[in-house]
PDB file of C-alpha atoms in Angstrom:
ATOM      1  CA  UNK A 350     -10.133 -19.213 -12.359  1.00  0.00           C
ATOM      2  CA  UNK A 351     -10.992 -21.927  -9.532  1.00  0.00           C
ATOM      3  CA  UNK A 352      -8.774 -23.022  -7.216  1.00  0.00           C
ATOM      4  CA  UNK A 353      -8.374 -26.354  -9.502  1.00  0.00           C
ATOM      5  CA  UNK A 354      -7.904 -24.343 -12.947  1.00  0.00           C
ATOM      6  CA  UNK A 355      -5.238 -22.496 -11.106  1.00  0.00           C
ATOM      7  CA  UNK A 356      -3.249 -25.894  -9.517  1.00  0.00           C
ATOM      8  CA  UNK A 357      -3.241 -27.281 -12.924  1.00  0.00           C
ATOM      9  CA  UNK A 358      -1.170 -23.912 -14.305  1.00  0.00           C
ATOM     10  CA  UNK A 359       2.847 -24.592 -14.725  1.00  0.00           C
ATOM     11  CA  UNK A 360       5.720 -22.291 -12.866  1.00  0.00           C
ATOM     12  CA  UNK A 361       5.954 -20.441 -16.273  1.00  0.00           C
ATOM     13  CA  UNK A 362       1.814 -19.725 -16.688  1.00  0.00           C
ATOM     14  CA  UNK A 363       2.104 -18.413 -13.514  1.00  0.00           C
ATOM     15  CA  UNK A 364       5.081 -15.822 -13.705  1.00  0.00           C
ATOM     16  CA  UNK A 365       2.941 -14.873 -17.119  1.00  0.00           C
ATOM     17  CA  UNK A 366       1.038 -13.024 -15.239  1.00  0.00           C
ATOM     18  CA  UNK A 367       0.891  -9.576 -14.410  1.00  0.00           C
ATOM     19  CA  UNK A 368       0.748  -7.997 -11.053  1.00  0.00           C
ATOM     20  CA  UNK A 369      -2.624  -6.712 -11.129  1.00  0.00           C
ATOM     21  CA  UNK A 370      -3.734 -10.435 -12.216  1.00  0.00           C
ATOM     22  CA  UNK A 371      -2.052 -11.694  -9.175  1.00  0.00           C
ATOM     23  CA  UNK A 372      -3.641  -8.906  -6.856  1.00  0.00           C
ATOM     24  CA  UNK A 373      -6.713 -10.203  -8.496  1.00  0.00           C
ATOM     25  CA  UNK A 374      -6.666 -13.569  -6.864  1.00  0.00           C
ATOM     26  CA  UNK A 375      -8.244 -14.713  -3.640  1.00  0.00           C
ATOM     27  CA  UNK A 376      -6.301 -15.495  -0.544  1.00  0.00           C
ATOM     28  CA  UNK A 377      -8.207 -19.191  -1.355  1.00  0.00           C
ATOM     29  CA  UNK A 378      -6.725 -19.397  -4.656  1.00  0.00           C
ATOM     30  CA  UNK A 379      -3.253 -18.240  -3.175  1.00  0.00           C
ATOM     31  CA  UNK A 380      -3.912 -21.182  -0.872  1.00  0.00           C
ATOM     32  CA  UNK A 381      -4.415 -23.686  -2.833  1.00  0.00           C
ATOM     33  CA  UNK A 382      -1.399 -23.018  -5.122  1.00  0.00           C
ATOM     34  CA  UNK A 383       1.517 -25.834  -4.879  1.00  0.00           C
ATOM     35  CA  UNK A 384       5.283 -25.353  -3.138  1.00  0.00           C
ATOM     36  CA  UNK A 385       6.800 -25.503  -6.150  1.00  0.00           C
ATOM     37  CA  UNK A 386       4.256 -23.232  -8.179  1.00  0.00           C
ATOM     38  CA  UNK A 387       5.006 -20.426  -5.415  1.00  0.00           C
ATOM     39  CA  UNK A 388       8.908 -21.398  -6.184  1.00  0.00           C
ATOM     40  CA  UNK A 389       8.131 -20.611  -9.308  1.00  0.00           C
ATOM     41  CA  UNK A 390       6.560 -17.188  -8.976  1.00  0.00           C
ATOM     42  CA  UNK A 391       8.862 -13.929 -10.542  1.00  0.00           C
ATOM     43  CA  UNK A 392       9.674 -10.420  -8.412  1.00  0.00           C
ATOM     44  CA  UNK A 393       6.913  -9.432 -10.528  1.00  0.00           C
ATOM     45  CA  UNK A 394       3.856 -12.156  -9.960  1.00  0.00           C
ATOM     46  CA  UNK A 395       5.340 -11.368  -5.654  1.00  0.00           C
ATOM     47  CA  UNK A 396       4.852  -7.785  -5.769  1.00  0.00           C
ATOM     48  CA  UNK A 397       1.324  -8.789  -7.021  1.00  0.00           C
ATOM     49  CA  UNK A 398       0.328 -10.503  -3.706  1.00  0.00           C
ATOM     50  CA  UNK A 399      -1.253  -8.243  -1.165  1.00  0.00           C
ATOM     51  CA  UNK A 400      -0.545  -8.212   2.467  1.00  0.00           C
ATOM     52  CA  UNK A 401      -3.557 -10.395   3.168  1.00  0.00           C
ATOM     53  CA  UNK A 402      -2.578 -12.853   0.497  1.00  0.00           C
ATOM     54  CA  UNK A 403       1.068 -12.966   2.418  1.00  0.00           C
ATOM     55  CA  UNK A 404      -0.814 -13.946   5.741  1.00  0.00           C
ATOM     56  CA  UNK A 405      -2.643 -16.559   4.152  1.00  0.00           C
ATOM     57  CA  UNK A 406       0.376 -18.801   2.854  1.00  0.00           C
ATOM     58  CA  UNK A 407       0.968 -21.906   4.341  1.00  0.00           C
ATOM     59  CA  UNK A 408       4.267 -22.176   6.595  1.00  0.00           C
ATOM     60  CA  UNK A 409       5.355 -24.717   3.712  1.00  0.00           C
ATOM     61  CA  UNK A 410       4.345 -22.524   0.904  1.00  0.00           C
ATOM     62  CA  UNK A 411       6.431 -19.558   2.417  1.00  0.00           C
ATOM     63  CA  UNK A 412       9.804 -22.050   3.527  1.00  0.00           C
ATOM     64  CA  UNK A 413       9.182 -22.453  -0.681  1.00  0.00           C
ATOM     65  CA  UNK A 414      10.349 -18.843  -1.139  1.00  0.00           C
ATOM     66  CA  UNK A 415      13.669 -17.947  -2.919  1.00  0.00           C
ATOM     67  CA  UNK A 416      15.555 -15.257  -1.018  1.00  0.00           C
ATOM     68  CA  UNK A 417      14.976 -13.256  -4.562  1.00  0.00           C
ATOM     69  CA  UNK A 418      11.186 -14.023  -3.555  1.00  0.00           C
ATOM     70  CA  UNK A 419      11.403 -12.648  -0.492  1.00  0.00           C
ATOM     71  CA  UNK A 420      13.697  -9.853  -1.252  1.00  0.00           C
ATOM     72  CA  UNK A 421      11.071  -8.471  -3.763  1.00  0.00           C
ATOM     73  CA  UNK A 422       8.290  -7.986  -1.117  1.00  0.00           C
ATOM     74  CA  UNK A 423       7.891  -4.675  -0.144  1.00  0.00           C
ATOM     75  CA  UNK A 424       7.699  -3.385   3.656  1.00  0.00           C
ATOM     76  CA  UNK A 425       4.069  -3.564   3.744  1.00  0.00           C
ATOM     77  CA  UNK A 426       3.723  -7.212   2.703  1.00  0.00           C
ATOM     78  CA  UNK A 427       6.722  -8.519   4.894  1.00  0.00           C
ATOM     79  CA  UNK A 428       4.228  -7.329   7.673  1.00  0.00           C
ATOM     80  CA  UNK A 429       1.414  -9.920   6.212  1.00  0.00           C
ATOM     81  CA  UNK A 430       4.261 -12.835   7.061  1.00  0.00           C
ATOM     82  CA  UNK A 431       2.832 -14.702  10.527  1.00  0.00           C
ATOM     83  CA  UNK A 432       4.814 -15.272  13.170  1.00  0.00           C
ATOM     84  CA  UNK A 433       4.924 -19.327  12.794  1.00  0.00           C
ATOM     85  CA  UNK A 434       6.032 -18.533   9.098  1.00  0.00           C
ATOM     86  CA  UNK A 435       8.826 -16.133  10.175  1.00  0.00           C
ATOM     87  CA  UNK A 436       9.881 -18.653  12.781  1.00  0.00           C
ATOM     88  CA  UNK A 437      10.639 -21.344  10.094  1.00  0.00           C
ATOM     89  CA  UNK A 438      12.524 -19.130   7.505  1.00  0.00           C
ATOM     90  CA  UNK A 439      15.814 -21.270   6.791  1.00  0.00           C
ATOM     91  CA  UNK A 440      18.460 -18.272   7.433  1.00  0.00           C
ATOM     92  CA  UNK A 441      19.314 -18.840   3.805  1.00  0.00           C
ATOM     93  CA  UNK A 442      15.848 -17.032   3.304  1.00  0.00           C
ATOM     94  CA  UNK A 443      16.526 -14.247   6.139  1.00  0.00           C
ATOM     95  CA  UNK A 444      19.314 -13.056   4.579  1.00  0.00           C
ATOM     96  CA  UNK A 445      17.016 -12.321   1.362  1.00  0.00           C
ATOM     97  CA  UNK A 446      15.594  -9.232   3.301  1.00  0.00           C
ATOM     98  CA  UNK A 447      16.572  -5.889   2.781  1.00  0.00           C
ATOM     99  CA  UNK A 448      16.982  -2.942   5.586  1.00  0.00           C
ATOM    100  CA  UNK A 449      13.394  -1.579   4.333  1.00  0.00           C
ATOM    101  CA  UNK A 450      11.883  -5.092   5.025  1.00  0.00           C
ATOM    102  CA  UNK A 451      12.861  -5.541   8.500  1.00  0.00           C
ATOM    103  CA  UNK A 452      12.537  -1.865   9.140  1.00  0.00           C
ATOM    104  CA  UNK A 453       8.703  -3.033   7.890  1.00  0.00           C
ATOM    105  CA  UNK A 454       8.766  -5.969  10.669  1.00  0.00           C
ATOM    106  CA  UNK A 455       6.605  -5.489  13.959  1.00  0.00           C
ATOM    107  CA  UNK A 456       8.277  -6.070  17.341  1.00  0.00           C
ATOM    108  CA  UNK A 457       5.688  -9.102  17.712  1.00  0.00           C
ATOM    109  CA  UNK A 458       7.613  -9.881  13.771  1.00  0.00           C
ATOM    110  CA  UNK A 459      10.757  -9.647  15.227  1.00  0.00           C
ATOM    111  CA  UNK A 460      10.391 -11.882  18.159  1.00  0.00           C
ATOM    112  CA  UNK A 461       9.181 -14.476  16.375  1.00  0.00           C
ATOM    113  CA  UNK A 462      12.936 -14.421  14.462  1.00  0.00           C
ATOM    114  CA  UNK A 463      14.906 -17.414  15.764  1.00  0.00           C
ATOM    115  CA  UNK A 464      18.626 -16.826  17.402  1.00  0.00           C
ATOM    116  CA  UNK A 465      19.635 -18.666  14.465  1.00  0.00           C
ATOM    117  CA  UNK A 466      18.121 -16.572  11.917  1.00  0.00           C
ATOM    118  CA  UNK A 467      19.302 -13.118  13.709  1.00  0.00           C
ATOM    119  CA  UNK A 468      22.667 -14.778  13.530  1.00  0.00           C
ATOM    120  CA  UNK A 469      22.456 -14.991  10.018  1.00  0.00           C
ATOM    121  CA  UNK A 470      21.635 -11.177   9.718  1.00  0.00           C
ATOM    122  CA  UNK A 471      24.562  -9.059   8.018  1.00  0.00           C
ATOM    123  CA  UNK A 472      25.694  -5.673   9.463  1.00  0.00           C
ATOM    124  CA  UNK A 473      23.602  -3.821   6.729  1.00  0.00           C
ATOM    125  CA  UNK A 474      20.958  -5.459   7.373  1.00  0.00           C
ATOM    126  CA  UNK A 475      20.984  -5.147  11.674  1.00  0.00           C
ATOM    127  CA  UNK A 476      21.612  -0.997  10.806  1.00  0.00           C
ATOM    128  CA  UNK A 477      17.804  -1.791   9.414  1.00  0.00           C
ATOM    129  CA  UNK A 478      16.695  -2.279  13.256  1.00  0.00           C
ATOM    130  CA  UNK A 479      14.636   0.715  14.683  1.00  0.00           C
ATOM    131  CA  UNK A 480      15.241   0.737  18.584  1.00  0.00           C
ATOM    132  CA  UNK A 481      12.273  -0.784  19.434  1.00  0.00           C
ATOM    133  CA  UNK A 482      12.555  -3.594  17.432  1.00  0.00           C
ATOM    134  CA  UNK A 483      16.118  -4.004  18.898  1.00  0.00           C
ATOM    135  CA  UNK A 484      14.261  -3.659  22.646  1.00  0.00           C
ATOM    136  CA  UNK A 485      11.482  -6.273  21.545  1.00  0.00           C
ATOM    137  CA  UNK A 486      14.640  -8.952  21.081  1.00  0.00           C
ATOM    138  CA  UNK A 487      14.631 -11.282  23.601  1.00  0.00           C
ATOM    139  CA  UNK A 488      17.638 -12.360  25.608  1.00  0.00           C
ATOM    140  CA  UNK A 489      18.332 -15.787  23.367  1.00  0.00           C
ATOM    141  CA  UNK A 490      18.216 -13.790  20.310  1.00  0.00           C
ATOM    142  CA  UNK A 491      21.049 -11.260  21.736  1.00  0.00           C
ATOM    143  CA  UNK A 492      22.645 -14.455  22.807  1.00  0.00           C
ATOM    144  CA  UNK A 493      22.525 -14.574  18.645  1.00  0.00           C
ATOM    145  CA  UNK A 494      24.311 -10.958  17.872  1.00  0.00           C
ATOM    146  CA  UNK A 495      27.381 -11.028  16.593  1.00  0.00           C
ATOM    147  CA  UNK A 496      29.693  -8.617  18.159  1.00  0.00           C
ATOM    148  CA  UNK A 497      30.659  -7.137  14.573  1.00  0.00           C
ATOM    149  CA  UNK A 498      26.940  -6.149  14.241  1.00  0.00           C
ATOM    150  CA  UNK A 499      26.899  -5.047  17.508  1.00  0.00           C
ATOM    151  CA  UNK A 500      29.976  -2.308  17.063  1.00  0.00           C
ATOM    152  CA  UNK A 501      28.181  -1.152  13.915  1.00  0.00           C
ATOM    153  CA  UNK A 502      25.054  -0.499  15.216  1.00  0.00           C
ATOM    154  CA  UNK A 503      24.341   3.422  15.738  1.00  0.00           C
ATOM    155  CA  UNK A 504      24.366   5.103  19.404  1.00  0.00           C
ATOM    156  CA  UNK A 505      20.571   5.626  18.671  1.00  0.00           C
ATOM    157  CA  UNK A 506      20.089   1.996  18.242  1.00  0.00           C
ATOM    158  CA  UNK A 507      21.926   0.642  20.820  1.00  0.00           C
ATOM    159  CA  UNK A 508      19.879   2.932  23.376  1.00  0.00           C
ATOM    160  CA  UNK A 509      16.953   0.814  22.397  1.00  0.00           C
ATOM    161  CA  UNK A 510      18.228  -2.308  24.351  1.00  0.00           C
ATOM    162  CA  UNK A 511      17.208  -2.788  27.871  1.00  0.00           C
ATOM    163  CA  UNK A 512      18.913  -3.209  30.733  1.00  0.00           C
ATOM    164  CA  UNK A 513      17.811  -6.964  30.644  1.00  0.00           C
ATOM    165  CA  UNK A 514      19.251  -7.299  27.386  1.00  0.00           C
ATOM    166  CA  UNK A 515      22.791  -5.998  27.985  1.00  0.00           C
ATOM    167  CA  UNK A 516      22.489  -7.914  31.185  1.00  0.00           C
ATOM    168  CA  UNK A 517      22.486 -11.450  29.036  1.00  0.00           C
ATOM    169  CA  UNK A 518      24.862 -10.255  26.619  1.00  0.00           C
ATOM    170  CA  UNK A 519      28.446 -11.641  26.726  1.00  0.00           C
ATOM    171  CA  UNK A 520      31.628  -9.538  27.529  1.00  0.00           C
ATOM    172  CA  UNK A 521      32.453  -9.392  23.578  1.00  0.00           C
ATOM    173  CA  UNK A 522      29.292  -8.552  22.976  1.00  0.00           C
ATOM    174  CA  UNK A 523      28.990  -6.021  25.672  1.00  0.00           C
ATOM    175  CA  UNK A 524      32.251  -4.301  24.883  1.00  0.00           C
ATOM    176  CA  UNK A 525      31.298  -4.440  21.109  1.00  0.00           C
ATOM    177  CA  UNK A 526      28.685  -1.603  22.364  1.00  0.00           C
ATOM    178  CA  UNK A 527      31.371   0.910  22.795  1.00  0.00           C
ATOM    179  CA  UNK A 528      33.172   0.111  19.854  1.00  0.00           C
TER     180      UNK A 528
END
């Protein structure tokens, strides 16, 4: 299909097809798809899209994602996700992703998180931080913790924070490391 044979396809021609149709198109025909025809794409038409595909939607196109969107993407593609892209996720879409998905999120990923969005995180979903994600955070992120997330974090993680990043945390915060 061209990239104008594919605009003028509906939200429900779209989640007709299968995944290996949707691995079949080019990052140019992701590209050119609409905000609401990504909206409309099932689990199964996202699993379709390959990492490459992922790095080539839009910062619109990816704010257009359901958290059911983005909590069907797999480890792999979350790491196709640019860093602008990441950085404008409402937190109603952050909290879409699973432990596996930002265990799949490079430090450079993780950065790029606003202190609002790593607010937003739940417990579970912090216990998905490897250390060295946890030491990539930067000091207005921390300033974004929650102390509750903080206590439940394992001794393993918490030895992944730096002394610059205890240094900016808050006495609740702080304590919440030995809780």
């Amino acid at each position: 299909l061209t990239t104008t044979q594919l605009g003028g396809l509906t939200s429900t021609q779209l989640r007709g097809l299968t995944t290996n149709q949707v691995a079949s198109l080019t990052t140019t025909q992701i590209g050119a798809l609409t905000t609401t025809q990504i909206a409309g794409l099932g689990t199964t038409q996202m699993r379709g899209l390959e990492t490459t595909d992922i790095a080539a939607l839009t910062t619109t196109q990816v704010n257009a994602l359901t958290t059911t969107q983005l909590g069907a993407l797999t480890s792999a593609q979350v790491t196709g996700l640019t860093t602008t892209s990441l950085g404008a996720l409402a937190t109603t879409q952050v909290v879409g992703f699973g432990t596996s998905q930002i265990r799949g999120l490079t430090t450079t990923q993780v950065t790029a998180l606003t202190s609002t969005s790593i607010t937003a995180l739940t417990t579970t979903q912090m216990l998905g931080f490897t250390t060295t994600q946890l030491g990539a955070l930067t000091t207005t992120q921390i300033a974004g913790l929650e102390t509750t997330d903080i206590a439940a974090l394992t001794g393993t993680q918490v030895s992944g924070f730096t002394t610059t990043q205890i240094g900016a945390m808050t006495t609740g915060q702080y304590n919440a490391l030995f809780m």
